[in-house]
Each structure stands twice: as structure tokens, then as C-alpha cells.
Tab-separated table of C-alpha atoms in Angstrom:
chain	number	residue	atom	x	y	z
A	1	MET	CA	98.115	99.839	120.214
A	2	SER	CA	97.345	96.274	119.477
A	3	GLN	CA	98.891	95.474	116.192
A	4	PRO	CA	100.892	98.395	114.952
A	5	VAL	CA	102.339	97.400	111.648
A	6	MET	CA	101.556	95.139	108.756
A	7	VAL	CA	102.330	96.489	105.294
A	8	ALA	CA	101.405	95.146	101.915
A	9	GLY	CA	101.229	96.904	98.624
A	10	THR	CA	102.064	97.405	95.031
A	11	ILE	CA	104.677	99.589	93.579
A	12	PRO	CA	103.189	100.726	90.326
A	13	PRO	CA	104.537	103.708	88.557
A	14	PRO	CA	106.199	106.674	90.055
A	15	VAL	CA	104.078	109.615	89.063
A	16	SER	CA	106.139	110.760	86.062
A	17	ASP	CA	109.718	111.452	85.194
A	18	SER	CA	108.879	115.132	84.833
A	19	GLU	CA	108.371	115.370	88.566
A	20	SER	CA	111.574	116.335	90.316
A	21	ARG	CA	110.479	114.285	93.346
A	22	TRP	CA	111.439	111.075	91.527
A	23	THR	CA	114.691	112.220	89.876
A	24	TYR	CA	117.122	110.549	92.267
A	25	LEU	CA	114.939	107.491	92.693
A	26	ASN	CA	114.807	106.970	88.936
A	27	ASN	CA	118.572	107.308	88.704
A	28	VAL	CA	118.785	104.185	90.852
A	29	ARG	CA	116.054	102.357	88.961
A	30	ARG	CA	117.259	103.195	85.452
A	31	ASN	CA	120.983	102.540	85.866
A	32	ALA	CA	122.609	99.202	86.606
A	33	GLY	CA	125.310	99.251	89.267
A	34	PRO	CA	128.099	96.906	90.387
A	35	TYR	CA	125.727	94.962	92.681
A	36	THR	CA	122.562	94.820	90.621
A	37	SER	CA	121.039	91.405	90.013
A	38	GLU	CA	121.003	89.682	86.632
A	39	ASP	CA	117.220	90.194	86.772
A	40	PHE	CA	117.568	93.976	87.106
A	41	GLU	CA	115.649	95.787	84.347
A	42	THR	CA	115.870	99.414	83.274
A	43	SER	CA	113.016	99.411	80.781
A	44	GLU	CA	110.200	101.929	81.128
A	45	GLU	CA	107.827	99.098	81.934
A	46	ALA	CA	110.049	97.794	84.729
A	47	VAL	CA	110.689	101.245	86.169
A	48	SER	CA	106.981	102.008	86.269
A	49	ALA	CA	105.941	98.752	87.918
A	50	LEU	CA	107.157	98.290	91.440
A	51	ASP	CA	104.818	95.908	93.248
A	52	ARG	CA	102.195	95.547	95.992
A	53	LYS	CA	102.856	95.890	99.696
A	54	ASN	CA	100.999	95.437	102.941
A	55	SER	CA	101.692	97.365	106.252
A	56	GLY	CA	100.352	98.892	109.549
A	57	ALA	CA	100.155	102.269	111.250
A	58	GLY	CA	101.864	102.190	114.624
A	59	GLY	CA	105.275	103.520	115.656
A	60	LEU	CA	107.044	101.561	112.944
A	61	GLY	CA	104.051	101.667	110.634
A	62	CYS	CA	103.952	105.454	110.321
A	63	GLU	CA	107.610	105.488	109.322
A	64	ILE	CA	107.176	102.555	106.956
A	65	LEU	CA	104.167	104.067	105.185
A	66	LYS	CA	105.991	107.344	104.660
A	67	ASN	CA	109.130	105.593	103.407
A	68	LEU	CA	107.246	103.326	101.010
A	69	ALA	CA	105.329	106.211	99.477
A	70	LEU	CA	108.538	108.212	98.987
A	71	SER	CA	110.299	105.163	97.520
A	72	GLY	CA	107.851	104.839	94.641
A	73	PHE	CA	105.471	102.234	95.999
A	74	LYS	CA	102.081	103.335	94.736
A	75	ASP	CA	99.568	100.680	95.832
A	76	ILE	CA	99.790	100.056	99.570
A	77	HIS	CA	97.418	98.350	101.994
A	78	VAL	CA	97.656	99.107	105.698
A	79	ILE	CA	96.204	96.899	108.437
A	80	ASP	CA	95.767	98.183	111.981
A	81	MET	CA	92.939	97.422	114.384
A	82	ASP	CA	93.837	100.181	116.844
A	83	THR	CA	92.568	103.710	117.381
A	84	ILE	CA	94.740	106.736	118.053
A	85	ASP	CA	95.557	107.533	121.684
A	86	VAL	CA	97.151	110.687	123.084
A	87	SER	CA	100.199	108.628	124.120
A	88	ASN	CA	100.854	107.816	120.442
A	89	LEU	CA	101.401	111.436	119.411
A	90	ASN	CA	105.003	111.745	120.618
A	91	ARG	CA	106.328	109.295	118.007
A	92	GLN	CA	103.553	108.388	115.531
A	93	PHE	CA	103.959	111.543	113.494
A	94	LEU	CA	101.121	110.975	111.012
A	95	PHE	CA	98.595	111.723	113.762
A	96	ARG	CA	97.410	114.965	115.370
A	97	HIS	CA	95.529	115.666	118.577
A	98	SER	CA	92.301	116.062	116.615
A	99	ASP	CA	92.731	112.452	115.389
A	100	VAL	CA	92.535	110.931	118.885
A	101	GLY	CA	89.910	108.171	118.898
A	102	SER	CA	90.008	107.675	115.118
A	103	SER	CA	91.241	104.596	113.228
A	104	LYS	CA	95.021	104.569	112.865
A	105	ALA	CA	94.889	102.838	109.491
A	106	GLU	CA	92.399	105.320	108.015
A	107	VAL	CA	94.067	108.485	109.319
A	108	ALA	CA	97.549	107.332	108.284
A	109	ALA	CA	96.357	106.392	104.798
A	110	ARG	CA	94.690	109.755	104.178
A	111	PHE	CA	97.661	111.715	105.560
A	112	VAL	CA	100.233	110.018	103.321
A	113	GLU	CA	97.968	110.179	100.259
A	114	LYS	CA	97.613	113.931	100.773
A	115	ARG	CA	101.350	114.513	101.104
A	116	VAL	CA	102.568	112.145	98.351
A	117	LYS	CA	100.506	112.630	95.231
A	118	GLY	CA	99.794	109.522	93.161
A	119	VAL	CA	100.039	106.971	95.955
A	120	SER	CA	96.967	104.860	96.743
A	121	ILE	CA	96.671	103.469	100.285
A	122	THR	CA	93.822	101.158	101.278
A	123	PRO	CA	93.209	101.051	105.068
A	124	HIS	CA	91.874	97.983	106.886
A	125	ASN	CA	90.693	98.653	110.444
A	126	CYS	CA	90.948	95.071	111.706
A	127	LYS	CA	93.337	92.386	112.927
A	128	ILE	CA	95.729	90.739	110.502
A	129	GLN	CA	94.070	87.460	111.530
A	130	ASP	CA	90.750	88.703	110.146
A	131	LYS	CA	92.102	88.401	106.589
A	132	ASP	CA	92.198	85.067	104.763
A	133	GLU	CA	94.892	83.554	102.553
A	134	ASP	CA	93.307	84.947	99.385
A	135	PHE	CA	93.841	88.449	100.750
A	136	TYR	CA	97.563	87.908	101.299
A	137	MET	CA	97.993	86.200	97.936
A	138	GLN	CA	97.423	89.512	96.129
A	139	PHE	CA	100.623	91.073	97.489
A	140	GLN	CA	104.208	90.600	96.402
A	141	LEU	CA	105.748	91.786	99.660
A	142	VAL	CA	104.611	91.885	103.275
A	143	ILE	CA	106.267	94.189	105.815
A	144	CYS	CA	105.517	93.714	109.508
A	145	GLY	CA	106.161	95.966	112.475
A	146	LEU	CA	103.906	94.031	114.820
A	147	ASP	CA	103.861	94.460	118.579
A	148	SER	CA	103.647	90.808	119.625
A	149	ILE	CA	105.371	87.509	118.987
A	150	GLU	CA	101.978	85.827	118.509
A	151	ALA	CA	101.057	88.095	115.600
A	152	ARG	CA	104.456	87.552	113.966
A	153	ARG	CA	104.088	83.790	114.286
A	154	TRP	CA	100.601	83.946	112.791
A	155	ILE	CA	101.587	85.878	109.657
A	156	ASN	CA	104.703	83.719	109.322
A	157	SER	CA	102.742	80.466	109.337
A	158	THR	CA	100.120	81.984	107.007
A	159	LEU	CA	102.741	82.915	104.409
A	160	VAL	CA	104.371	79.479	104.710
A	161	ASN	CA	100.982	77.842	104.125
A	162	LEU	CA	100.531	79.914	100.958
A	163	ILE	CA	103.462	78.195	99.264
A	164	ASP	CA	102.524	76.157	96.215
A	165	GLN	CA	105.579	74.587	94.599
A	166	GLU	CA	103.942	74.831	91.180
A	167	ASN	CA	103.142	78.528	91.566
A	168	PRO	CA	106.194	80.810	92.011
A	169	GLU	CA	103.910	83.762	92.766
A	170	SER	CA	102.803	82.056	95.984
A	171	LEU	CA	106.161	82.984	97.540
A	172	LYS	CA	105.627	86.216	99.481
A	173	PRO	CA	108.809	87.667	101.040
A	174	LEU	CA	108.252	88.721	104.638
A	175	ILE	CA	110.173	91.726	105.980
A	176	ASP	CA	109.910	92.051	109.749
A	177	GLY	CA	110.969	94.972	111.915
A	178	GLY	CA	110.937	95.325	115.672
A	179	THR	CA	111.306	98.252	118.046
A	180	GLU	CA	113.832	96.200	120.011
A	181	GLY	CA	116.180	96.969	117.106
A	182	GLN	CA	116.022	94.306	114.417
A	183	SER	CA	114.999	93.903	110.807
A	184	ARG	CA	114.998	90.619	108.922
A	185	VAL	CA	114.038	89.228	105.548
A	186	ILE	CA	112.307	85.854	105.268
A	187	PHE	CA	111.637	83.887	102.105
A	188	PRO	CA	109.069	81.336	103.359
A	189	THR	CA	110.267	77.675	103.185
A	190	ILE	CA	113.601	78.824	101.698
A	191	THR	CA	115.244	80.723	104.543
A	192	SER	CA	115.001	80.763	108.312
A	193	CYS	CA	111.473	81.814	109.342
A	194	ILE	CA	110.031	83.465	112.458
A	195	GLU	CA	109.474	80.067	114.066
A	196	CYS	CA	113.075	79.016	113.351
A	197	GLN	CA	114.153	82.141	115.234
A	198	LEU	CA	111.704	81.815	118.113
A	199	ASP	CA	114.427	80.988	120.632
A	200	MET	CA	115.761	84.533	120.144
A	201	HIS	CA	112.553	85.773	121.799
A	202	ALA	CA	112.724	84.231	125.255
A	203	PRO	CA	109.452	83.956	127.199
A	204	ARG	CA	108.843	86.757	129.689
A	205	GLN	CA	110.483	86.343	133.076
A	206	ALA	CA	107.936	85.002	135.523
A	207	VAL	CA	107.109	86.866	138.745
A	208	PRO	CA	106.594	84.524	141.743
A	209	LEU	CA	102.895	83.977	142.419
A	210	CYS	CA	103.430	84.684	146.118
A	211	THR	CA	104.601	88.200	145.212
A	212	LEU	CA	101.586	88.788	142.989
A	213	ALA	CA	99.142	87.382	145.531
A	214	THR	CA	100.461	88.912	148.768
A	215	ILE	CA	103.109	91.629	148.462
A	216	PRO	CA	103.016	93.458	145.108
A	217	ARG	CA	105.643	96.214	144.984
A	218	GLN	CA	105.427	97.516	141.410
A	219	PRO	CA	102.579	98.534	139.083
A	220	GLU	CA	103.572	95.610	136.847
A	221	HIS	CA	102.884	93.227	139.749
A	222	CYS	CA	99.334	94.573	140.039
A	223	ILE	CA	98.766	94.122	136.328
A	224	GLU	CA	100.134	90.575	136.354
A	225	TRP	CA	97.888	89.821	139.338
A	226	ALA	CA	94.863	90.968	137.324
A	227	HIS	CA	96.140	89.041	134.302
A	228	ILE	CA	96.987	85.746	135.982
A	229	ILE	CA	94.896	85.541	139.153
A	230	ALA	CA	91.866	87.867	138.919
A	231	TRP	CA	91.032	86.841	135.353
A	232	GLU	CA	90.967	83.141	136.274
A	233	GLN	CA	88.850	83.836	139.344
A	234	ASP	CA	86.256	86.063	137.678
A	235	LYS	CA	86.318	84.770	134.069
A	236	PRO	CA	84.697	87.962	132.683
A	237	PHE	CA	85.020	86.590	129.142
A	238	PRO	CA	85.359	82.980	127.893
A	239	THR	CA	88.951	83.554	126.738
A	240	LEU	CA	91.389	86.440	127.057
A	241	ASP	CA	92.060	88.297	123.819
A	242	ASN	CA	95.107	90.538	124.271
A	243	ASP	CA	94.014	92.612	121.278
A	244	ASP	CA	90.499	93.329	122.535
A	245	PRO	CA	90.277	96.807	124.151
A	246	GLU	CA	87.369	95.644	126.321
A	247	HIS	CA	89.494	92.842	127.792
A	248	ILE	CA	92.486	95.138	128.387
A	249	THR	CA	90.183	97.710	130.019
A	250	TRP	CA	88.866	95.054	132.416
A	251	LEU	CA	92.433	94.105	133.410
A	252	TYR	CA	93.408	97.775	133.765
A	253	LYS	CA	90.516	98.531	136.133
A	254	LYS	CA	91.253	95.440	138.237
A	255	ALA	CA	94.959	96.314	138.406
A	256	LEU	CA	94.142	99.915	139.346
A	257	VAL	CA	92.013	98.810	142.311
A	258	ARG	CA	94.791	96.452	143.380
A	259	ALA	CA	97.377	99.226	143.118
A	260	GLU	CA	95.285	101.630	145.193
A	261	GLU	CA	94.895	98.964	147.872
A	262	PHE	CA	98.692	98.680	148.216
A	263	LYS	CA	99.342	102.399	147.585
A	264	ILE	CA	101.213	101.738	144.341
A	265	SER	CA	101.161	104.367	141.607
A	266	GLY	CA	101.841	104.082	137.898
A	267	VAL	CA	99.148	101.691	136.635
A	268	THR	CA	97.869	103.018	133.301
A	269	TYR	CA	95.942	101.554	130.377
A	270	SER	CA	99.055	101.794	128.197
A	271	LEU	CA	101.223	100.010	130.770
A	272	THR	CA	98.559	97.326	131.206
A	273	GLN	CA	98.561	96.687	127.480
A	274	GLY	CA	102.358	96.617	127.433
A	275	VAL	CA	102.672	94.142	130.322
A	276	VAL	CA	99.956	91.790	129.086
A	277	LYS	CA	101.348	91.728	125.531
A	278	ASN	CA	104.999	91.960	126.640
A	279	ILE	CA	105.506	95.075	124.495
A	280	ILE	CA	108.955	96.650	124.424
A	281	PRO	CA	108.751	100.465	124.829
A	282	ALA	CA	109.359	102.242	121.537
A	283	ILE	CA	111.913	104.982	120.872
A	284	ALA	CA	111.232	107.287	117.929
A	285	SER	CA	114.799	107.230	116.591
A	286	THR	CA	114.921	103.418	116.725
A	287	ASN	CA	111.602	103.258	114.870
A	288	ALA	CA	113.017	105.496	112.127
A	289	ILE	CA	116.186	103.421	111.702
A	290	ILE	CA	114.409	100.044	111.656
A	291	ALA	CA	111.661	101.292	109.320
A	292	ALA	CA	114.318	102.657	106.960
A	293	SER	CA	116.045	99.275	106.933
A	294	CYS	CA	112.762	97.444	106.232
A	295	CYS	CA	111.829	99.744	103.354
A	296	ASN	CA	115.348	99.615	101.948
A	297	GLU	CA	115.041	95.820	101.811
A	298	ALA	CA	111.597	96.091	100.198
A	299	PHE	CA	112.969	98.404	97.500
A	300	LYS	CA	115.919	96.087	96.811
A	301	ILE	CA	113.665	93.023	96.533
A	302	ALA	CA	111.213	94.822	94.264
A	303	THR	CA	113.834	96.305	91.917
A	304	GLN	CA	116.795	93.894	92.235
A	305	ALA	CA	118.933	97.045	92.346
A	306	ASN	CA	121.120	95.603	95.113
A	307	PRO	CA	121.502	92.368	97.084
A	308	ASN	CA	118.992	92.075	99.924
A	309	LEU	CA	119.045	90.554	103.361
A	310	GLY	CA	117.606	87.120	102.770
A	311	LEU	CA	119.499	84.244	101.240
A	312	GLU	CA	122.780	85.032	102.969
A	313	GLU	CA	122.923	87.370	105.960
A	314	ASN	CA	119.229	87.660	106.741
A	315	TYR	CA	119.123	89.348	110.146
A	316	MET	CA	120.176	92.906	111.029
A	317	MET	CA	120.561	94.097	114.614
A	318	TYR	CA	120.836	97.724	115.648
A	319	SER	CA	122.186	98.955	118.967
A	320	GLY	CA	122.039	102.627	119.908
A	321	ASN	CA	123.579	102.359	123.368
A	322	ASP	CA	126.917	103.744	122.160
A	323	SER	CA	126.519	105.787	118.984
A	324	ILE	CA	124.973	103.884	116.065
A	325	TYR	CA	126.051	100.284	115.655
A	326	THR	CA	124.563	97.665	113.341
A	327	TYR	CA	125.623	94.198	112.333
A	328	THR	CA	124.154	91.451	110.186
A	329	PHE	CA	124.361	87.685	110.421
A	330	LYS	CA	122.786	84.618	108.913
A	331	HIS	CA	120.191	82.815	111.011
A	332	GLU	CA	120.145	79.247	109.739
A	333	LYS	CA	116.958	77.519	108.692
A	334	LYS	CA	116.081	74.658	111.032
A	335	ASP	CA	115.125	71.323	109.500
A	336	ASP	CA	113.029	70.574	112.583
A	337	CYS	CA	111.169	73.896	112.513
A	338	PRO	CA	107.521	73.012	113.300
A	339	VAL	CA	106.309	75.480	110.632
A	340	CYS	CA	108.706	75.340	107.668
A	341	GLY	CA	110.848	72.281	108.449
A	342	ASN	CA	110.591	68.680	107.277
A	343	LEU	CA	111.423	66.938	110.556
A	344	ALA	CA	109.554	66.730	113.843
A	345	ARG	CA	111.253	68.820	116.519
A	346	GLU	CA	112.529	66.906	119.526
A	347	LEU	CA	110.909	67.975	122.766
A	348	GLU	CA	112.089	66.745	126.155
A	349	VAL	CA	109.328	66.061	128.657
A	350	ASP	CA	109.037	64.523	132.086
A	351	PRO	CA	106.602	61.624	131.590
A	352	ASN	CA	105.496	62.019	135.215
A	353	PHE	CA	103.972	65.397	134.312
A	354	THR	CA	100.231	65.359	134.002
A	355	LEU	CA	99.007	66.338	130.546
A	356	GLN	CA	97.782	69.592	132.146
A	357	GLU	CA	101.280	70.379	133.445
A	358	PHE	CA	102.821	69.535	130.080
A	359	LEU	CA	100.439	71.823	128.193
A	360	GLU	CA	101.132	74.651	130.643
A	361	SER	CA	104.879	74.144	130.182
A	362	LEU	CA	104.520	74.747	126.443
A	363	ALA	CA	103.901	78.437	127.209
A	364	GLU	CA	107.257	78.740	128.990
A	365	ARG	CA	109.454	76.701	126.647
A	366	ALA	CA	111.543	78.895	124.321
A	367	GLU	CA	111.073	76.345	121.524
A	368	ALA	CA	107.265	76.321	121.829
A	369	GLN	CA	105.706	79.359	123.582
A	370	LEU	CA	102.156	78.143	122.926
A	371	LYS	CA	99.261	79.713	124.835
A	372	LYS	CA	96.185	77.487	124.396
A	373	PRO	CA	97.415	74.315	122.718
A	374	SER	CA	95.402	71.319	121.603
A	375	ILE	CA	97.310	68.063	121.242
A	376	ARG	CA	96.985	64.884	119.210
A	377	ALA	CA	99.072	61.727	119.159
A	378	GLU	CA	99.151	59.280	116.295
A	379	GLY	CA	95.701	57.790	115.936
A	380	HIS	CA	93.990	59.561	118.837
A	381	THR	CA	93.227	62.971	120.346
A	382	LEU	CA	94.722	63.754	123.747
A	383	TYR	CA	93.130	67.134	124.395
A	384	MET	CA	91.242	69.685	122.284
A	385	GLN	CA	90.415	73.246	123.356
A	386	SER	CA	87.369	73.354	121.077
A	387	PRO	CA	84.626	72.620	120.209
A	388	VAL	CA	83.075	72.392	123.665
A	389	SER	CA	81.855	68.821	123.147
A	390	LEU	CA	85.367	67.603	122.259
A	391	GLU	CA	86.933	69.590	125.107
A	392	GLU	CA	84.588	67.887	127.590
A	393	MET	CA	85.306	64.498	126.076
A	394	THR	CA	89.100	64.869	126.323
A	395	ARG	CA	89.214	66.776	129.624
A	396	PRO	CA	89.798	63.652	131.770
A	397	ASN	CA	93.160	63.181	130.016
A	398	LEU	CA	94.448	66.380	131.636
A	399	LYS	CA	94.855	64.537	134.945
A	400	LYS	CA	96.679	61.580	133.418
A	401	LYS	CA	100.450	61.359	133.210
A	402	VAL	CA	102.119	61.948	129.866
A	403	GLY	CA	103.821	58.558	130.135
A	404	GLU	CA	100.406	56.881	130.305
A	405	LEU	CA	99.176	58.569	127.120
A	406	VAL	CA	102.203	58.422	124.817
A	407	GLY	CA	105.466	56.531	124.558
A	408	ASN	CA	109.069	57.698	124.473
A	409	GLY	CA	109.849	58.732	120.887
A	410	ASP	CA	106.215	59.167	119.836
A	411	GLU	CA	105.271	62.087	117.589
A	412	ILE	CA	102.543	64.511	118.592
A	413	GLY	CA	100.776	67.276	116.704
A	414	VAL	CA	100.024	70.540	118.497
A	415	THR	CA	97.814	73.390	117.318
A	416	ASP	CA	97.169	76.797	118.854
A	417	PRO	CA	94.215	79.028	117.868
A	418	SER	CA	96.377	82.158	117.925
A	419	LEU	CA	98.741	80.757	115.287
A	420	GLY	CA	96.308	79.815	112.546
A	421	THR	CA	96.041	76.359	111.016
A	422	VAL	CA	99.680	75.341	111.386
A	423	ASN	CA	100.228	71.931	112.971
A	424	PHE	CA	103.373	71.839	115.125
A	425	LYS	CA	105.064	68.444	115.022
A	426	TYR	CA	107.111	67.335	118.005
A	427	LYS	CA	108.912	64.102	118.811
A	428	LEU	CA	108.776	63.446	122.554
A	429	ARG	CA	111.891	62.408	124.379
A	430	PHE	CA	111.400	61.343	127.979
A	431	SER	CA	113.839	62.829	130.470
A	432	LYS	CA	116.875	60.811	131.575
A	433	GLU	CA	115.654	60.811	135.150
A	434	PHE	CA	112.593	58.869	134.086
A	435	LYS	CA	114.676	56.348	132.135
A	436	ALA	CA	116.843	55.808	135.180
A	437	THR	CA	113.753	55.171	137.296
A	438	ILE	CA	112.541	52.549	134.828
A	439	GLU	CA	115.920	50.814	134.792
A	440	ASN	CA	116.240	50.841	138.573
A	441	SER	CA	112.747	49.459	139.053
A	442	SER	CA	113.327	46.690	136.519
A	443	GLN	CA	116.623	45.758	138.189
A	444	SER	CA	114.986	45.619	141.636
A	445	CYS	CA	112.284	43.357	140.228
A	446	GLY	CA	114.952	41.052	138.844
């Protein structure tokens, strides 16, 4: 699936105290404990008004929706652009075989509403990027179980951009879960954000082009060949959208033909999607544990019943290799974070690179990982991906060396269409090798 989980919703009233379903939950919400916050309230009004949440309906999303509904959250919005596939049924338990081909968001919403009376779930069968800032402003919490780094970075930058210092309600806590075994709480502009933590998600390991082009040995090699080489040769669509089923289908068919040519088995649509989007295979038990952690944090933030991951230890890791092991730590906010920081991040670059080579390197750098960047220097545009007229105008710069276009220590602004309107600020530092070349040449001239 393309974007499995984004949760947002409101937690208005549990159905009624007469319902035994809410007895234990209300014991927590009506009684202060040793760790409750000073803001914890036990009034009827407070107990009956947990707030809005937003979520999705994939492997994590199914678990999250169920947990939220059973935790007293009553107004939930679910965003998921995907449809149900047979391969989803082994772990996405809200779906049945008869649901195959239907919208994940719609089926999940109706299933949970039927099982948990009183909850209202609004499905959105679209990308998270299709919603504007006004949409996200209506929620008090956002929970993500997304299947790509790009989607996480987009929602992160969107929530950071919402911040208005004069409006406390513009702060939307972001709770993120991942099937690789982590949950984290982010208070935009206050704590470490997704971009601050980007170096924990290293770019995918590259496969040598000679292997892809001449001697593929694995189904993944065939898919990468279709992704990297065949797509550029054929250009079936103007740009590749990893979330577009039509684009993934094109890559799958190309990879399948390639695999048959080299007698390689194992190329499937699901694997194609996983390779192209760098998806980590999901395990049902891990989904359940991470979803439980995310919803536990949401409940604590909404009720102030207990301290949450956030201001102190804000990152939880789970490892199931040997029994069940979890640990938490604090990921520090970075002052030079290009999204939430105040300083331009230093970026080392070889000034002998062409601008084209530099832009391509931004996809591989752990501190950048940008796919289709446009770049500006102070006072002038170096290269813009769009509109077409500006791309044509700035295209000649791609062949020029970086050192010809900017100076050592100059600041540049970089944007990427997949990451919204955020402007990444970098301060360029030329490599030492280049400095040495300058010094040697000046000495020889002397």
C-alpha cells in the first residue's frame, strides 16, 4: 500500500459511564495518580472531551484505529489512498477477502464504527499531501504509520509550518510509528523533528549499475533496473510518482520481462512497490506493539494522565530478536535542522562537481536525501525543476561547476516538491582538497 497510516481525530465523550466497556478507562481518567500532570482534570467535562485525531489504514493503521476507538477517542479521521490487496489480509485484520479492491480508509472506518458504538470515523481516500494546512489545523493530535520517509518528512514540515507563536492551538503533536520498530513523539519547533532525525534513516544501499545493466541475479535487481534505467529510457510519464499505482504497474511489468529474460523468479507487484519505496516488510506482532505505543502516547497527551514521550526521552525502539526488548532515549533537537532549526546546516561539497552532480548527490546524502531539488543562492536562481520555462532558462547551469556559481561559505536554499513548501537552508563548505588546490596554484604562481 502506498501510504498506510495517518491518524487524526477528536476524543469526545466515551459513550456513557453506564457502559461497562468504559469502566476501567474512566478509572484512569477520573483519578489522579502519582505521575499525573498539574493540568490533569477529573471533571465530567474533561472526562467527556478527549480530542481529535488523524490516522491511516495499513498494517499499523488498522491497529491504531482499533486502539484509538477502544481508548475513548470518538472523532477520528483516517487518510489512506490505497485499496485492499489479498496480500494485506494476513496482518491488516479489519479487512476480509470480500473487501479486496475497496478503499482501505472506507472499509476500516465502517468496520471499527460497527464494532465500537459511538465512535465516528471519517475516511479520506487520498494522499496526505492532497490535504491543505487548514485541514490539519482542525486536529489536536496527528498519528502517522506511513510507509515512506518522504511522506513522514512532508507531514513533519507541514506541521512545523502551521506553528503560529501567537496561537497555542497551532501546535499539533506528531506521533510517528514505524514497522522497523520505533515510536516517537514530536512537538513541532520544540523538540527534535523528523528532519532532525533524518540521519537515522540512511539512504538505501546502491546496487552497482553494471550489475543492473548486465548481470542481474535477484528480483530486486530487475526492479531497480526498471526503476533507474528503463524509466529514464522510456519516460512513460513526466515524473515518477511512487504512490501512483499506474506508475508502479509500469515498473512491475518492465521488471517482470527483465526477470523472465534472465530466468529470475520472484518479481511481484508488492515487491516492486517495496523496492521502489524502500518499504521494510511488516510483521503483525511488531505492528501491534508499535501501534499500542503510539496510542498510549496519544492517550497520555490528550488526558495528561501520565508523562509522555516528548520533552525528555522522545524516541522508543523495540527489538524482538531476543524476547521483547524496548528502550527509550532523547534525540536532541538540531539548531541547524533545515525544517525547524534557526541556523543554516553546513554542507560539504566538492566545488569541482557540476551542479548536476551536486543535485544528484543530495539524494544520497544522509543529511539531505532530496529527490528532485530546486536550488537558489542569494540573489539568483541556480536551477528550478518547474515551471517548464524556468527549468529551460536555468538548465545551462547544470553543466557548470559549483565553484563557478557560488562561493565557499555561501548559503543556498533548496526546495523539493515531495516535501511541501519548506525551504531547506544550507551553508556550503568547499572540501579541503579544493582549498589545497587553490593554495598550491597560488604558490606556484608566486
